[in-house]
Amino acid sequence: MERREVLWEQLHKKGLSDAEIEQRIQQKLDEVGGLLTEEGALAIIANELGIVEEQEYLRIGDLVEGMSNVNVVGRVLGYTEPREFQRNDGSKGAVTNVILADKTGKTALTLWDHEVRMTERIQRGDILKIVDGITREGTRGVQIHLGRGKLILNPEDDPRIDEIPSLSRLSTRPSQRRSIAELEDGQKFCEIRATIAKLYAIRFYDACPDCFKRVEFKNNVFYCSNCKKKVDKRRIMIFEAGLDDCTGFIRASFFDKKAEDMLSIKTSEAYYKVKDLVNKGYDLRSAQRHYITSHHLSLLGQEILVSGDVSYNEYTGLTLNAREIKELDILEECYALLEGSA
């Protein structure tokens, strides 16, 4: 019996009719803007009703924030250089992210402290199996944390291994070139060639250095409600611009390092320039806009290649959340036009 059928039968035993199940599935799909399969939605509904299932069929593309007992398998594309930091109590910690992929998508496995040593045995191309992990929202989507779970290197008995693409296929997965008119909510790995037609503003927020969620300042310390701990804040810069390619217009959001790359300025330097304007009498929003128009007006009219994921916000409409900014290679673009792919 397929996983979908098993879950459906278990939900029937909980007293749900077919119509009620279909309705709940649609509600889950609507909540995440289509970034979930029906099978993934069924799994979440079952979990909410206390149904414990064997999750050997879970794929990376099914992951959403807040899941527990996560069991997934993926191929290692690489990992970040371990970063050491000092906690508020003076103790030292370390963190690294292992990038995993299967045929349905990519995710990051975040390893902490003693877990970081596992990367000494992990190589690109290896298969990792996470058993009883948990998921949290990160800067680039859902990330996996081990929690009390465990990690198995190159398992041999999981049927999902055979369906995971090779390292070369996963590593060379190209972003799909689209026109702005073709962009829709939920699309990933979209690349557009467009002109910077509008500069909105920059803004800053104090973030948790681990999950990048906004932190609160209370009792003279910074506290992350997502990680549920005191943290040393990290200042994040976000730059937003309007892009036009003659087929349409879309707002693009550049986060953290991508914002620094676009503006050719460090976050701390931009922050204090905006702060100086506030000290001169500007309100915060006006200062953020004035800074952009005073220092980065030369960006207008520049043509860029940017790839990322598309999301919808009821206030700003469709937004392209930038993953990568590329230099425009005119010769390469000409070849692409001749081949009919640009």
Coordinates of C-alpha atoms in Angstrom, one line a residue:
M1 CA 0.0 0.0 0.0
E2 CA 1.4 3.4 -1.0
R3 CA 2.1 6.0 1.7
R4 CA -0.8 8.2 0.5
E5 CA -3.2 5.3 0.9
V6 CA -1.9 4.5 4.4
L7 CA -2.3 8.0 5.6
W8 CA -5.8 8.3 4.1
E9 CA -6.9 5.1 5.8
Q10 CA -5.4 6.3 9.2
L11 CA -7.3 9.6 8.8
H12 CA -10.5 7.7 8.1
K13 CA -10.0 5.9 11.4
K14 CA -9.8 9.3 13.1
G15 CA -13.3 10.0 11.8
L16 CA -12.5 12.2 8.8
S17 CA -14.5 11.8 5.6
D18 CA -13.0 12.0 2.2
A19 CA -14.4 15.5 1.7
E20 CA -12.9 16.7 5.1
I21 CA -9.5 15.2 4.2
E22 CA -9.6 17.0 0.8
Q23 CA -10.6 20.2 2.5
R24 CA -7.7 20.0 5.0
I25 CA -5.2 19.2 2.3
Q26 CA -6.2 22.3 0.3
Q27 CA -6.0 24.4 3.4
K28 CA -2.4 23.2 4.0
L29 CA -1.4 23.8 0.4
D30 CA -2.9 27.3 0.6
E31 CA -1.0 28.1 3.8
V32 CA 2.4 27.5 2.2
G33 CA 1.6 28.9 -1.3
G34 CA 1.9 25.6 -3.1
L35 CA 5.4 24.8 -1.7
L36 CA 4.2 21.4 -0.6
T37 CA 3.0 18.1 -2.2
E38 CA -0.4 16.6 -1.3
E39 CA 1.5 13.7 0.3
G40 CA 3.4 16.2 2.5
A41 CA 0.2 17.9 3.4
L42 CA -1.3 14.6 4.4
A43 CA 1.7 13.8 6.6
I44 CA 1.3 17.1 8.5
I45 CA -2.4 16.6 9.0
A46 CA -1.8 13.1 10.3
N47 CA 0.9 14.5 12.7
E48 CA -1.4 17.2 14.0
L49 CA -4.0 14.5 14.8
G50 CA -1.4 12.4 16.7
I51 CA -0.9 9.8 14.0
V52 CA 2.7 8.4 14.2
E53 CA 3.9 7.0 10.9
E54 CA 7.0 5.4 9.5
Q55 CA 8.4 8.3 7.5
E56 CA 10.7 6.3 5.2
Y57 CA 9.0 7.8 2.2
L58 CA 9.5 11.5 3.1
R59 CA 11.4 13.6 0.6
I60 CA 13.2 16.9 0.9
G61 CA 10.5 18.6 -1.1
D62 CA 8.0 17.6 1.5
L63 CA 9.7 19.4 4.4
V64 CA 7.9 22.3 6.0
E65 CA 8.7 24.3 9.2
G66 CA 7.8 22.7 12.5
M67 CA 8.0 19.0 11.6
S68 CA 9.4 16.5 14.1
N69 CA 10.6 12.8 13.7
V70 CA 11.8 13.8 10.3
N71 CA 13.4 10.9 8.3
V72 CA 15.0 12.0 5.0
V73 CA 17.8 10.9 2.8
G74 CA 19.9 13.2 0.6
R75 CA 23.2 13.5 -1.2
V76 CA 25.9 15.9 0.2
L77 CA 26.6 18.8 -2.2
G78 CA 29.0 20.5 0.2
Y79 CA 29.2 22.2 3.6
T80 CA 30.0 25.6 5.0
E81 CA 33.2 26.3 6.8
P82 CA 32.5 25.7 10.5
R83 CA 32.0 29.0 12.3
E84 CA 33.0 29.5 16.0
F85 CA 31.2 31.9 18.2
Q86 CA 30.9 32.9 21.9
R87 CA 27.7 32.5 23.8
N88 CA 26.4 35.0 26.4
D89 CA 27.6 32.8 29.2
G90 CA 31.2 32.9 27.8
S91 CA 31.2 29.3 26.5
K92 CA 32.3 28.7 22.9
G93 CA 30.1 27.1 20.2
A94 CA 30.4 26.1 16.6
V95 CA 28.0 25.7 13.7
T96 CA 28.1 24.5 10.1
N97 CA 25.5 23.7 7.4
V98 CA 25.6 20.6 5.2
I99 CA 23.8 21.1 1.9
L100 CA 21.7 18.1 1.0
A101 CA 19.7 17.3 -2.1
D102 CA 17.4 14.7 -3.6
K103 CA 15.3 14.6 -6.7
T104 CA 12.7 16.9 -5.1
G105 CA 14.9 19.8 -3.8
K106 CA 17.7 21.0 -1.6
T107 CA 17.9 21.8 2.1
A108 CA 20.6 22.6 4.8
L109 CA 21.3 20.3 7.7
T110 CA 22.5 22.5 10.6
L111 CA 25.1 20.9 12.9
W112 CA 26.0 22.4 16.2
D113 CA 29.0 22.1 18.6
H114 CA 30.2 18.5 18.9
E115 CA 28.0 17.6 15.8
V116 CA 30.3 19.8 13.7
R117 CA 33.0 17.1 14.0
M118 CA 30.9 14.9 11.8
T119 CA 32.0 16.9 8.8
E120 CA 35.5 15.4 9.2
R121 CA 34.0 12.1 7.8
I122 CA 31.6 13.6 5.3
Q123 CA 32.6 14.1 1.7
R124 CA 30.8 15.6 -1.3
G125 CA 28.7 13.0 -3.0
D126 CA 28.1 11.0 0.2
I127 CA 24.5 9.9 1.1
L128 CA 23.2 11.1 4.6
K129 CA 20.2 9.7 6.3
I130 CA 18.6 11.9 9.1
V131 CA 16.5 10.0 11.6
D132 CA 14.1 11.8 14.0
G133 CA 15.3 15.3 13.0
I134 CA 13.3 18.5 13.3
T135 CA 12.7 21.3 10.9
R136 CA 13.0 25.1 11.3
E137 CA 12.7 28.0 8.9
G138 CA 16.0 29.4 7.8
T139 CA 17.2 32.2 5.5
R140 CA 16.7 30.0 2.4
G141 CA 13.8 28.0 3.4
V142 CA 13.3 25.0 5.7
Q143 CA 16.4 23.6 7.4
I144 CA 16.9 20.4 9.3
H145 CA 18.3 20.2 12.8
L146 CA 19.3 16.9 14.4
G147 CA 17.9 17.7 17.9
R148 CA 17.8 14.3 19.6
G149 CA 17.9 12.5 16.2
K150 CA 20.8 10.8 14.6
L151 CA 22.8 10.8 11.4
I152 CA 23.7 7.8 9.3
L153 CA 26.5 8.1 6.7
N154 CA 26.0 6.2 3.5
P155 CA 23.2 3.9 4.5
E156 CA 22.7 0.8 2.4
D157 CA 19.1 -0.3 3.2
D158 CA 17.0 2.7 2.2
P159 CA 15.0 2.4 -1.0
R160 CA 15.2 6.2 -1.6
I161 CA 18.9 6.0 -2.3
D162 CA 18.4 4.6 -5.9
E163 CA 16.3 7.6 -6.9
I164 CA 18.7 10.3 -5.8
P165 CA 20.5 11.9 -8.8
S166 CA 24.2 11.7 -9.1
L167 CA 26.4 14.5 -7.7
S168 CA 27.2 15.9 -11.2
R169 CA 23.5 16.2 -12.0
L170 CA 22.6 17.8 -8.7
S171 CA 25.5 20.2 -8.8
T172 CA 24.8 21.5 -12.3
R173 CA 21.1 22.0 -11.9
P174 CA 20.6 25.3 -13.8
S175 CA 18.2 28.0 -12.9
Q176 CA 15.4 28.2 -15.5
R177 CA 15.4 31.4 -17.5
R178 CA 12.0 33.0 -17.5
S179 CA 10.5 36.4 -18.3
I180 CA 8.9 38.4 -15.5
A181 CA 5.5 37.8 -17.1
E182 CA 6.0 34.0 -16.6
L183 CA 6.8 34.2 -12.9
E184 CA 4.3 32.7 -10.4
D185 CA 4.1 32.3 -6.7
G186 CA 6.0 29.3 -5.4
Q187 CA 8.4 28.9 -8.4
K188 CA 12.0 28.1 -7.5
F189 CA 15.4 28.5 -9.3
C190 CA 14.0 31.1 -11.6
E191 CA 16.5 33.3 -13.5
I192 CA 15.6 36.6 -15.1
R193 CA 17.5 39.2 -17.1
A194 CA 16.1 42.6 -16.2
T195 CA 16.9 46.2 -15.8
I196 CA 16.9 47.9 -12.4
A197 CA 13.9 50.3 -12.8
K198 CA 13.2 51.4 -9.3
L199 CA 15.1 51.7 -5.9
Y200 CA 12.9 51.2 -2.9
A201 CA 14.9 51.4 0.3
I202 CA 17.2 49.5 2.6
R203 CA 16.2 48.3 6.0
F204 CA 17.9 46.6 8.9
Y205 CA 16.9 44.2 11.6
D206 CA 18.6 42.5 14.5
A207 CA 18.6 38.7 13.9
C208 CA 19.5 35.5 15.6
P209 CA 22.9 34.4 14.2
D210 CA 21.7 30.8 14.0
C211 CA 18.2 30.9 12.4
F212 CA 18.2 34.6 11.2
K213 CA 14.8 35.2 12.8
R214 CA 14.2 38.7 14.4
V215 CA 15.3 38.8 18.0
E216 CA 13.7 40.6 20.9
F217 CA 15.6 42.8 23.4
K218 CA 14.3 42.2 26.9
N219 CA 15.9 42.1 30.4
N220 CA 19.0 43.6 28.8
V221 CA 19.7 40.6 26.6
F222 CA 18.7 39.6 23.0
Y223 CA 16.4 36.6 22.9
C224 CA 15.4 34.4 20.0
S225 CA 11.9 33.1 20.4
N226 CA 12.5 30.6 17.6
C227 CA 15.6 29.0 19.1
K228 CA 14.3 29.8 22.6
K229 CA 17.6 31.1 23.9
K230 CA 19.7 34.2 24.5
V231 CA 21.8 35.1 21.5
D232 CA 24.4 37.6 20.3
K233 CA 22.5 39.5 17.7
R234 CA 23.6 39.9 14.1
R235 CA 22.5 42.9 12.1
I236 CA 21.0 42.0 8.7
M237 CA 20.5 44.4 5.7
I238 CA 17.7 44.0 3.1
F239 CA 17.7 45.9 -0.1
E240 CA 14.7 46.0 -2.4
A241 CA 14.6 47.1 -6.0
G242 CA 12.1 47.0 -8.9
L243 CA 13.1 45.0 -12.0
D244 CA 11.7 45.4 -15.5
D245 CA 12.3 43.2 -18.6
C246 CA 9.6 44.7 -20.9
T247 CA 7.2 41.8 -20.2
G248 CA 6.5 42.9 -16.6
F249 CA 7.7 44.4 -13.4
I250 CA 8.6 42.6 -10.2
R251 CA 10.0 43.6 -6.8
A252 CA 13.3 41.9 -6.0
S253 CA 14.6 41.4 -2.4
F254 CA 18.3 41.1 -1.7
F255 CA 19.2 39.7 1.7
D256 CA 22.3 40.1 3.8
K257 CA 25.4 39.3 1.7
K258 CA 23.4 39.7 -1.5
A259 CA 22.4 43.2 -0.4
E260 CA 26.0 44.0 0.3
D261 CA 27.0 42.8 -3.2
M262 CA 24.4 44.8 -4.9
L263 CA 25.3 48.0 -3.0
S264 CA 29.0 47.4 -2.7
I265 CA 28.9 48.4 0.9
K266 CA 29.1 46.5 4.2
T267 CA 26.0 46.3 6.4
S268 CA 27.6 48.2 9.3
E269 CA 28.7 51.1 7.1
A270 CA 25.3 51.5 5.5
Y271 CA 23.6 51.2 8.9
Y272 CA 25.6 54.1 10.3
K273 CA 25.0 56.3 7.3
V274 CA 21.2 55.8 7.7
K275 CA 21.6 56.4 11.4
D276 CA 23.4 59.7 10.7
L277 CA 20.4 60.9 8.6
V278 CA 18.0 60.0 11.5
N279 CA 20.2 62.1 13.8
K280 CA 19.9 65.0 11.4
G281 CA 16.1 64.9 11.7
Y282 CA 14.9 62.4 9.1
D283 CA 12.3 59.8 10.2
L284 CA 13.6 56.3 9.7
R285 CA 11.7 55.5 6.5
S286 CA 12.7 58.7 4.9
A287 CA 16.3 58.2 5.9
Q288 CA 16.3 54.7 4.4
R289 CA 15.0 56.0 1.1
H290 CA 17.2 59.1 1.1
Y291 CA 20.3 57.1 1.6
I292 CA 19.5 54.9 -1.4
T293 CA 18.7 57.8 -3.8
S294 CA 21.7 59.8 -2.6
H295 CA 24.3 57.0 -2.8
H296 CA 23.1 54.4 -5.2
L297 CA 21.2 56.2 -7.9
S298 CA 23.7 54.8 -10.5
L299 CA 22.1 51.4 -10.1
L300 CA 19.1 52.6 -12.1
G301 CA 19.2 51.4 -15.7
Q302 CA 21.7 48.7 -15.0
E303 CA 20.9 45.3 -16.5
I304 CA 21.5 42.2 -14.2
L305 CA 21.0 38.5 -14.2
V306 CA 19.4 37.4 -10.9
S307 CA 18.1 34.0 -9.9
G308 CA 15.9 33.1 -6.9
D309 CA 12.6 32.0 -5.6
V310 CA 9.2 33.7 -6.2
S311 CA 6.8 34.4 -3.3
Y312 CA 3.6 36.4 -2.9
N313 CA 2.9 39.1 -0.4
E314 CA -0.5 40.7 -0.1
Y315 CA 1.1 44.1 0.4
T316 CA 3.8 44.1 -2.3
G317 CA 2.6 41.4 -4.7
L318 CA 5.1 39.0 -6.3
T319 CA 8.7 39.2 -5.1
L320 CA 11.8 37.5 -6.4
N321 CA 13.9 36.5 -3.4
A322 CA 17.5 36.6 -4.8
R323 CA 19.7 33.6 -4.4
E324 CA 22.4 34.5 -6.9
I325 CA 23.5 37.6 -8.8
K326 CA 25.4 37.1 -12.0
E327 CA 27.4 39.3 -14.2
L328 CA 25.8 39.8 -17.6
D329 CA 27.9 38.2 -20.3
I330 CA 26.8 39.8 -23.6
L331 CA 28.6 37.1 -25.7
E332 CA 27.0 34.3 -23.8
E333 CA 23.6 36.0 -24.1
C334 CA 24.0 36.3 -27.9
Y335 CA 24.8 32.6 -28.2
A336 CA 21.8 31.8 -26.0
L337 CA 19.6 33.9 -28.3
L338 CA 20.9 32.1 -31.4
E339 CA 20.1 28.8 -29.7
G340 CA 16.6 30.1 -28.7
S341 CA 17.1 29.7 -24.9
A342 CA 17.4 33.3 -23.7

